Amino acid sequence: MTAFAIPAPAQPSVAIAGSDRRFPVRRIFCVGRNYAAHAREMGNDERDPPFFFTKPADAVVDSGSTIPYPPLTKDLHHEIELVVAIGKAGFRLAPEAALSHVWGYGVGIDLTRRDLQDVAKKAARPWDWAKGFDRSAPCGPLVPAEMVGHPTSGRIWLAVNGAVKQDGDLNELIWPVADIIAICSQAMELQPGDLIYTGTPAGVGPLAAGDKVTGGVDGIGTVELTVGSPQ
């Protein structure tokens, strides 16, 4: 048994629907601007190739959590996303082979410190402080692909205090799931436990302390969170 100098951190994990088992999280990859309407609302060309950013594995939190309003921002934004859970290692995958590496799917929220992101964009700096902060990757329970298949269409939505803010369909993805996995695997050898947040539809917007957030993807599940007081 390995002896560590300090106590080893807890293994980040995500709930599995209908099970007391959990899915261990290794890494979190996120796809930027993968819905045409969202790309346009952010002032970008919808035909740009996909690009990725990452969040720490321990940024994941369970659905139903209360998340403190994070520090260093006055413009926290919600971004609802289909989440892909990788169950089998793969490197330089072809799109036609990619889906065989999927363990299951979930619904997540990519929380973003938009003001910090805007500053980083203008300075041509990385987005890490805007995207990879504590508790920035809420995720609902995963469902195995063997139960739900591989969705290519279905409503994806998010509401704040009961008012719908984001409302799209998975068939609006510029780069579908198989392509996302294949492209990501050209740069990284995907491993079991990796999560991929696949992009958000239009309608992203601010959250305030006290807000109740709900979201979902038809046939996959839901995610809920409450924004707490500032840290």
PDB file of C-alpha atoms in Angstrom:
ATOM      1  CA  MET A   1       0.000   0.000   0.000  1.00  0.00           C
ATOM      2  CA  THR A   2       1.325   3.447  -0.977  1.00  0.00           C
ATOM      3  CA  ALA A   3       2.225   5.724   1.919  1.00  0.00           C
ATOM      4  CA  PHE A   4       1.278   9.350   1.301  1.00  0.00           C
ATOM      5  CA  ALA A   5       2.772  12.377   3.030  1.00  0.00           C
ATOM      6  CA  ILE A   6      -0.707  13.816   3.612  1.00  0.00           C
ATOM      7  CA  PRO A   7      -4.150  12.164   3.603  1.00  0.00           C
ATOM      8  CA  ALA A   8      -5.123  11.223   0.041  1.00  0.00           C
ATOM      9  CA  PRO A   9      -7.969  13.326  -1.404  1.00  0.00           C
ATOM     10  CA  ALA A  10     -11.393  11.735  -1.721  1.00  0.00           C
ATOM     11  CA  GLN A  11     -12.244  10.269  -5.122  1.00  0.00           C
ATOM     12  CA  PRO A  12     -14.635  12.623  -6.988  1.00  0.00           C
ATOM     13  CA  SER A  13     -17.690  10.762  -8.241  1.00  0.00           C
ATOM     14  CA  VAL A  14     -21.152  11.128  -9.755  1.00  0.00           C
ATOM     15  CA  ALA A  15     -24.369   9.377  -8.746  1.00  0.00           C
ATOM     16  CA  ILE A  16     -25.812   6.626 -10.940  1.00  0.00           C
ATOM     17  CA  ALA A  17     -29.582   6.639 -11.437  1.00  0.00           C
ATOM     18  CA  GLY A  18     -31.349   3.832  -9.596  1.00  0.00           C
ATOM     19  CA  SER A  19     -28.164   2.513  -7.989  1.00  0.00           C
ATOM     20  CA  ASP A  20     -26.194   2.942  -4.776  1.00  0.00           C
ATOM     21  CA  ARG A  21     -22.987   2.669  -6.817  1.00  0.00           C
ATOM     22  CA  ARG A  22     -21.214   5.803  -8.040  1.00  0.00           C
ATOM     23  CA  PHE A  23     -19.207   6.643 -11.147  1.00  0.00           C
ATOM     24  CA  PRO A  24     -15.608   7.710 -10.355  1.00  0.00           C
ATOM     25  CA  VAL A  25     -14.554  10.904 -12.121  1.00  0.00           C
ATOM     26  CA  ARG A  26     -11.044  11.094 -13.562  1.00  0.00           C
ATOM     27  CA  ARG A  27     -11.102  14.253 -15.710  1.00  0.00           C
ATOM     28  CA  ILE A  28     -13.689  16.715 -17.013  1.00  0.00           C
ATOM     29  CA  PHE A  29     -13.464  17.933 -20.602  1.00  0.00           C
ATOM     30  CA  CYS A  30     -15.835  20.637 -21.865  1.00  0.00           C
ATOM     31  CA  VAL A  31     -16.661  21.637 -25.438  1.00  0.00           C
ATOM     32  CA  GLY A  32     -17.021  25.330 -26.212  1.00  0.00           C
ATOM     33  CA  ARG A  33     -19.633  26.837 -28.559  1.00  0.00           C
ATOM     34  CA  ASN A  34     -21.180  23.603 -29.810  1.00  0.00           C
ATOM     35  CA  TYR A  35     -24.689  24.932 -30.539  1.00  0.00           C
ATOM     36  CA  ALA A  36     -25.010  27.377 -33.433  1.00  0.00           C
ATOM     37  CA  ALA A  37     -27.370  29.780 -31.647  1.00  0.00           C
ATOM     38  CA  HIS A  38     -25.104  29.919 -28.598  1.00  0.00           C
ATOM     39  CA  ALA A  39     -22.041  30.500 -30.782  1.00  0.00           C
ATOM     40  CA  ARG A  40     -23.839  33.431 -32.379  1.00  0.00           C
ATOM     41  CA  GLU A  41     -24.973  34.888 -29.048  1.00  0.00           C
ATOM     42  CA  MET A  42     -21.340  34.830 -27.918  1.00  0.00           C
ATOM     43  CA  GLY A  43     -20.286  36.617 -31.120  1.00  0.00           C
ATOM     44  CA  ASN A  44     -18.523  33.719 -32.856  1.00  0.00           C
ATOM     45  CA  ASP A  45     -18.607  31.805 -36.142  1.00  0.00           C
ATOM     46  CA  GLU A  46     -20.799  28.740 -35.702  1.00  0.00           C
ATOM     47  CA  ARG A  47     -18.642  26.766 -38.157  1.00  0.00           C
ATOM     48  CA  ASP A  48     -15.456  27.006 -36.106  1.00  0.00           C
ATOM     49  CA  PRO A  49     -13.886  23.618 -35.282  1.00  0.00           C
ATOM     50  CA  PRO A  50     -14.646  22.398 -31.749  1.00  0.00           C
ATOM     51  CA  PHE A  51     -12.299  23.358 -28.943  1.00  0.00           C
ATOM     52  CA  PHE A  52     -11.978  22.056 -25.405  1.00  0.00           C
ATOM     53  CA  PHE A  53     -11.256  23.324 -21.936  1.00  0.00           C
ATOM     54  CA  THR A  54     -11.070  21.396 -18.679  1.00  0.00           C
ATOM     55  CA  LYS A  55     -12.341  21.516 -15.127  1.00  0.00           C
ATOM     56  CA  PRO A  56     -10.826  19.718 -12.120  1.00  0.00           C
ATOM     57  CA  ALA A  57     -12.452  16.384 -11.346  1.00  0.00           C
ATOM     58  CA  ASP A  58     -13.438  17.651  -7.906  1.00  0.00           C
ATOM     59  CA  ALA A  59     -15.402  20.536  -9.458  1.00  0.00           C
ATOM     60  CA  VAL A  60     -18.237  18.020  -9.842  1.00  0.00           C
ATOM     61  CA  VAL A  61     -21.089  18.169  -7.322  1.00  0.00           C
ATOM     62  CA  ASP A  62     -24.304  16.187  -7.062  1.00  0.00           C
ATOM     63  CA  SER A  63     -27.699  17.361  -8.182  1.00  0.00           C
ATOM     64  CA  GLY A  64     -29.594  18.941  -5.298  1.00  0.00           C
ATOM     65  CA  SER A  65     -26.519  20.657  -3.884  1.00  0.00           C
ATOM     66  CA  THR A  66     -26.434  24.212  -2.580  1.00  0.00           C
ATOM     67  CA  ILE A  67     -23.460  25.963  -4.163  1.00  0.00           C
ATOM     68  CA  PRO A  68     -22.045  29.121  -2.582  1.00  0.00           C
ATOM     69  CA  TYR A  69     -21.947  32.069  -4.949  1.00  0.00           C
ATOM     70  CA  PRO A  70     -18.257  31.871  -5.959  1.00  0.00           C
ATOM     71  CA  PRO A  71     -15.599  34.466  -5.192  1.00  0.00           C
ATOM     72  CA  LEU A  72     -14.033  36.934  -7.669  1.00  0.00           C
ATOM     73  CA  THR A  73     -17.162  37.311  -9.794  1.00  0.00           C
ATOM     74  CA  LYS A  74     -20.270  39.448 -10.063  1.00  0.00           C
ATOM     75  CA  ASP A  75     -21.527  37.630 -13.189  1.00  0.00           C
ATOM     76  CA  LEU A  76     -21.993  33.899 -12.566  1.00  0.00           C
ATOM     77  CA  HIS A  77     -23.660  32.214 -15.586  1.00  0.00           C
ATOM     78  CA  HIS A  78     -25.481  28.916 -16.132  1.00  0.00           C
ATOM     79  CA  GLU A  79     -24.827  26.625 -19.125  1.00  0.00           C
ATOM     80  CA  ILE A  80     -26.909  23.413 -19.339  1.00  0.00           C
ATOM     81  CA  GLU A  81     -25.195  20.464 -21.061  1.00  0.00           C
ATOM     82  CA  LEU A  82     -25.484  16.801 -22.011  1.00  0.00           C
ATOM     83  CA  VAL A  83     -22.695  14.941 -20.205  1.00  0.00           C
ATOM     84  CA  VAL A  84     -20.958  11.901 -21.677  1.00  0.00           C
ATOM     85  CA  ALA A  85     -19.322   9.415 -19.276  1.00  0.00           C
ATOM     86  CA  ILE A  86     -16.447   7.426 -20.759  1.00  0.00           C
ATOM     87  CA  GLY A  87     -16.221   3.774 -19.714  1.00  0.00           C
ATOM     88  CA  LYS A  88     -13.471   2.388 -21.956  1.00  0.00           C
ATOM     89  CA  ALA A  89     -10.040   3.787 -22.833  1.00  0.00           C
ATOM     90  CA  GLY A  90      -9.494   5.060 -26.354  1.00  0.00           C
ATOM     91  CA  PHE A  91      -6.896   7.009 -28.319  1.00  0.00           C
ATOM     92  CA  ARG A  92      -7.200   8.486 -31.825  1.00  0.00           C
ATOM     93  CA  LEU A  93     -10.668   7.045 -32.246  1.00  0.00           C
ATOM     94  CA  ALA A  94     -12.650   7.143 -35.471  1.00  0.00           C
ATOM     95  CA  PRO A  95     -16.159   8.624 -35.081  1.00  0.00           C
ATOM     96  CA  GLU A  96     -17.748   5.298 -36.007  1.00  0.00           C
ATOM     97  CA  ALA A  97     -15.954   3.612 -33.082  1.00  0.00           C
ATOM     98  CA  ALA A  98     -16.380   6.399 -30.536  1.00  0.00           C
ATOM     99  CA  LEU A  99     -19.764   5.518 -29.082  1.00  0.00           C
ATOM    100  CA  SER A 100     -18.573   2.072 -28.006  1.00  0.00           C
ATOM    101  CA  HIS A 101     -16.427   3.889 -25.421  1.00  0.00           C
ATOM    102  CA  VAL A 102     -19.419   5.574 -23.749  1.00  0.00           C
ATOM    103  CA  TRP A 103     -20.550   4.196 -20.394  1.00  0.00           C
ATOM    104  CA  GLY A 104     -23.536   6.486 -20.045  1.00  0.00           C
ATOM    105  CA  TYR A 105     -25.022   9.966 -20.072  1.00  0.00           C
ATOM    106  CA  GLY A 106     -26.093  12.637 -17.624  1.00  0.00           C
ATOM    107  CA  VAL A 107     -27.158  16.258 -17.377  1.00  0.00           C
ATOM    108  CA  GLY A 108     -24.680  18.851 -16.154  1.00  0.00           C
ATOM    109  CA  ILE A 109     -24.269  22.586 -15.720  1.00  0.00           C
ATOM    110  CA  ASP A 110     -21.082  24.359 -16.733  1.00  0.00           C
ATOM    111  CA  LEU A 111     -21.004  27.255 -14.267  1.00  0.00           C
ATOM    112  CA  THR A 112     -18.956  30.178 -15.604  1.00  0.00           C
ATOM    113  CA  ARG A 113     -17.548  33.343 -14.043  1.00  0.00           C
ATOM    114  CA  ARG A 114     -18.438  35.306 -17.183  1.00  0.00           C
ATOM    115  CA  ASP A 115     -16.746  38.543 -16.177  1.00  0.00           C
ATOM    116  CA  LEU A 116     -13.459  36.717 -15.625  1.00  0.00           C
ATOM    117  CA  GLN A 117     -13.886  34.922 -18.937  1.00  0.00           C
ATOM    118  CA  ASP A 118     -14.452  38.209 -20.758  1.00  0.00           C
ATOM    119  CA  VAL A 119     -11.254  39.649 -19.264  1.00  0.00           C
ATOM    120  CA  ALA A 120      -9.315  36.510 -20.226  1.00  0.00           C
ATOM    121  CA  LYS A 121     -10.624  36.617 -23.803  1.00  0.00           C
ATOM    122  CA  LYS A 122      -9.604  40.248 -24.276  1.00  0.00           C
ATOM    123  CA  ALA A 123      -6.123  39.508 -22.927  1.00  0.00           C
ATOM    124  CA  ALA A 124      -5.806  36.246 -24.926  1.00  0.00           C
ATOM    125  CA  ARG A 125      -5.311  34.368 -21.666  1.00  0.00           C
ATOM    126  CA  PRO A 126      -6.543  30.917 -20.556  1.00  0.00           C
ATOM    127  CA  TRP A 127     -10.073  30.497 -19.174  1.00  0.00           C
ATOM    128  CA  ASP A 128      -9.079  28.430 -16.136  1.00  0.00           C
ATOM    129  CA  TRP A 129     -10.151  30.964 -13.489  1.00  0.00           C
ATOM    130  CA  ALA A 130     -13.458  31.495 -15.307  1.00  0.00           C
ATOM    131  CA  LYS A 131     -14.324  27.817 -15.742  1.00  0.00           C
ATOM    132  CA  GLY A 132     -12.378  25.585 -13.358  1.00  0.00           C
ATOM    133  CA  PHE A 133     -13.373  26.909  -9.946  1.00  0.00           C
ATOM    134  CA  ASP A 134     -14.769  24.962  -6.980  1.00  0.00           C
ATOM    135  CA  ARG A 135     -18.175  23.309  -7.527  1.00  0.00           C
ATOM    136  CA  SER A 136     -18.359  24.595 -11.117  1.00  0.00           C
ATOM    137  CA  ALA A 137     -19.562  21.291 -12.639  1.00  0.00           C
ATOM    138  CA  PRO A 138     -22.879  20.158 -11.092  1.00  0.00           C
ATOM    139  CA  CYS A 139     -23.998  16.846 -12.593  1.00  0.00           C
ATOM    140  CA  GLY A 140     -27.189  14.830 -12.247  1.00  0.00           C
ATOM    141  CA  PRO A 141     -27.239  11.025 -11.930  1.00  0.00           C
ATOM    142  CA  LEU A 142     -25.783   9.122 -14.874  1.00  0.00           C
ATOM    143  CA  VAL A 143     -27.789   6.568 -16.831  1.00  0.00           C
ATOM    144  CA  PRO A 144     -26.025   3.675 -18.615  1.00  0.00           C
ATOM    145  CA  ALA A 145     -25.981   3.793 -22.411  1.00  0.00           C
ATOM    146  CA  GLU A 146     -27.201   0.209 -22.459  1.00  0.00           C
ATOM    147  CA  MET A 147     -30.468   1.506 -20.978  1.00  0.00           C
ATOM    148  CA  VAL A 148     -30.976   4.728 -22.980  1.00  0.00           C
ATOM    149  CA  GLY A 149     -28.939   4.211 -26.153  1.00  0.00           C
ATOM    150  CA  HIS A 150     -27.059   7.133 -27.655  1.00  0.00           C
ATOM    151  CA  PRO A 151     -29.348  10.170 -27.914  1.00  0.00           C
ATOM    152  CA  THR A 152     -29.147  12.299 -31.047  1.00  0.00           C
ATOM    153  CA  SER A 153     -32.242  14.407 -30.374  1.00  0.00           C
ATOM    154  CA  GLY A 154     -34.337  15.483 -27.408  1.00  0.00           C
ATOM    155  CA  ARG A 155     -35.119  18.651 -25.526  1.00  0.00           C
ATOM    156  CA  ILE A 156     -32.362  20.198 -23.413  1.00  0.00           C
ATOM    157  CA  TRP A 157     -33.498  22.983 -21.092  1.00  0.00           C
ATOM    158  CA  LEU A 158     -32.745  25.020 -17.992  1.00  0.00           C
ATOM    159  CA  ALA A 159     -34.974  27.144 -15.754  1.00  0.00           C
ATOM    160  CA  VAL A 160     -34.142  29.661 -13.036  1.00  0.00           C
ATOM    161  CA  ASN A 161     -36.791  30.008 -10.314  1.00  0.00           C
ATOM    162  CA  GLY A 162     -39.231  28.233 -12.631  1.00  0.00           C
ATOM    163  CA  ALA A 163     -38.660  30.529 -15.636  1.00  0.00           C
ATOM    164  CA  VAL A 164     -37.173  28.738 -18.654  1.00  0.00           C
ATOM    165  CA  LYS A 165     -33.952  30.406 -19.807  1.00  0.00           C
ATOM    166  CA  GLN A 166     -32.400  27.809 -22.111  1.00  0.00           C
ATOM    167  CA  ASP A 167     -34.469  25.605 -24.416  1.00  0.00           C
ATOM    168  CA  GLY A 168     -32.924  23.643 -27.268  1.00  0.00           C
ATOM    169  CA  ASP A 169     -32.585  20.198 -28.795  1.00  0.00           C
ATOM    170  CA  LEU A 170     -29.655  17.793 -28.982  1.00  0.00           C
ATOM    171  CA  ASN A 171     -30.108  17.675 -32.749  1.00  0.00           C
ATOM    172  CA  GLU A 172     -28.791  21.264 -32.793  1.00  0.00           C
ATOM    173  CA  LEU A 173     -25.296  20.152 -31.735  1.00  0.00           C
ATOM    174  CA  ILE A 174     -22.804  21.377 -34.341  1.00  0.00           C
ATOM    175  CA  TRP A 175     -20.508  18.456 -33.507  1.00  0.00           C
ATOM    176  CA  PRO A 176     -22.452  15.369 -32.346  1.00  0.00           C
ATOM    177  CA  VAL A 177     -21.281  13.158 -29.520  1.00  0.00           C
ATOM    178  CA  ALA A 178     -19.361  10.654 -31.678  1.00  0.00           C
ATOM    179  CA  ASP A 179     -17.411  13.462 -33.341  1.00  0.00           C
ATOM    180  CA  ILE A 180     -16.691  15.171 -30.015  1.00  0.00           C
ATOM    181  CA  ILE A 181     -15.261  11.963 -28.548  1.00  0.00           C
ATOM    182  CA  ALA A 182     -13.211  11.236 -31.663  1.00  0.00           C
ATOM    183  CA  ILE A 183     -11.772  14.759 -31.842  1.00  0.00           C
ATOM    184  CA  CYS A 184     -10.961  14.875 -28.124  1.00  0.00           C
ATOM    185  CA  SER A 185      -9.218  11.501 -28.399  1.00  0.00           C
ATOM    186  CA  GLN A 186      -6.787  12.863 -30.974  1.00  0.00           C
ATOM    187  CA  ALA A 187      -5.196  15.006 -28.264  1.00  0.00           C
ATOM    188  CA  MET A 188      -5.815  12.928 -25.140  1.00  0.00           C
ATOM    189  CA  GLU A 189      -6.056   9.205 -24.530  1.00  0.00           C
ATOM    190  CA  LEU A 190      -9.518   8.996 -23.046  1.00  0.00           C
ATOM    191  CA  GLN A 191      -9.803   6.853 -19.937  1.00  0.00           C
ATOM    192  CA  PRO A 192     -12.622   5.296 -17.907  1.00  0.00           C
ATOM    193  CA  GLY A 193     -13.984   7.952 -15.571  1.00  0.00           C
ATOM    194  CA  ASP A 194     -13.570  10.869 -17.969  1.00  0.00           C
ATOM    195  CA  LEU A 195     -16.607  13.136 -18.377  1.00  0.00           C
ATOM    196  CA  ILE A 196     -17.265  15.282 -21.453  1.00  0.00           C
ATOM    197  CA  TYR A 197     -19.629  18.251 -21.175  1.00  0.00           C
ATOM    198  CA  THR A 198     -20.809  18.616 -24.766  1.00  0.00           C
ATOM    199  CA  GLY A 199     -21.774  22.295 -25.053  1.00  0.00           C
ATOM    200  CA  THR A 200     -24.762  24.497 -24.242  1.00  0.00           C
ATOM    201  CA  PRO A 201     -27.687  25.905 -26.234  1.00  0.00           C
ATOM    202  CA  ALA A 202     -28.509  29.604 -26.417  1.00  0.00           C
ATOM    203  CA  GLY A 203     -29.949  31.494 -23.472  1.00  0.00           C
ATOM    204  CA  VAL A 204     -27.057  31.454 -21.009  1.00  0.00           C
ATOM    205  CA  GLY A 205     -27.419  34.101 -18.348  1.00  0.00           C
ATOM    206  CA  PRO A 206     -26.671  35.276 -14.829  1.00  0.00           C
ATOM    207  CA  LEU A 207     -27.457  33.667 -11.502  1.00  0.00           C
ATOM    208  CA  ALA A 208     -27.876  35.351  -8.131  1.00  0.00           C
ATOM    209  CA  ALA A 209     -27.741  34.150  -4.544  1.00  0.00           C
ATOM    210  CA  GLY A 210     -30.999  32.405  -3.690  1.00  0.00           C
ATOM    211  CA  ASP A 211     -31.742  31.225  -7.233  1.00  0.00           C
ATOM    212  CA  LYS A 212     -33.173  27.734  -7.721  1.00  0.00           C
ATOM    213  CA  VAL A 213     -31.899  26.125 -10.919  1.00  0.00           C
ATOM    214  CA  THR A 214     -33.440  23.117 -12.640  1.00  0.00           C
ATOM    215  CA  GLY A 215     -32.574  21.565 -15.974  1.00  0.00           C
ATOM    216  CA  GLY A 216     -32.842  18.397 -17.976  1.00  0.00           C
ATOM    217  CA  VAL A 217     -32.433  16.408 -21.147  1.00  0.00           C
ATOM    218  CA  ASP A 218     -35.382  14.359 -22.385  1.00  0.00           C
ATOM    219  CA  GLY A 219     -34.789  10.643 -21.883  1.00  0.00           C
ATOM    220  CA  ILE A 220     -31.650  11.194 -19.786  1.00  0.00           C
ATOM    221  CA  GLY A 221     -32.531  12.968 -16.549  1.00  0.00           C
ATOM    222  CA  THR A 222     -32.419  16.217 -14.648  1.00  0.00           C
ATOM    223  CA  VAL A 223     -30.130  18.336 -12.513  1.00  0.00           C
ATOM    224  CA  GLU A 224     -31.004  20.786  -9.732  1.00  0.00           C
ATOM    225  CA  LEU A 225     -29.025  23.233  -7.631  1.00  0.00           C
ATOM    226  CA  THR A 226     -29.461  26.213  -5.344  1.00  0.00           C
ATOM    227  CA  VAL A 227     -27.125  29.214  -5.415  1.00  0.00           C
ATOM    228  CA  GLY A 228     -26.188  30.082  -1.851  1.00  0.00           C
ATOM    229  CA  SER A 229     -24.721  33.187  -0.271  1.00  0.00           C
ATOM    230  CA  PRO A 230     -21.316  34.421  -1.452  1.00  0.00           C
ATOM    231  CA  GLN A 231     -18.257  32.700  -0.023  1.00  0.00           C
TER     232      GLN A 231
END
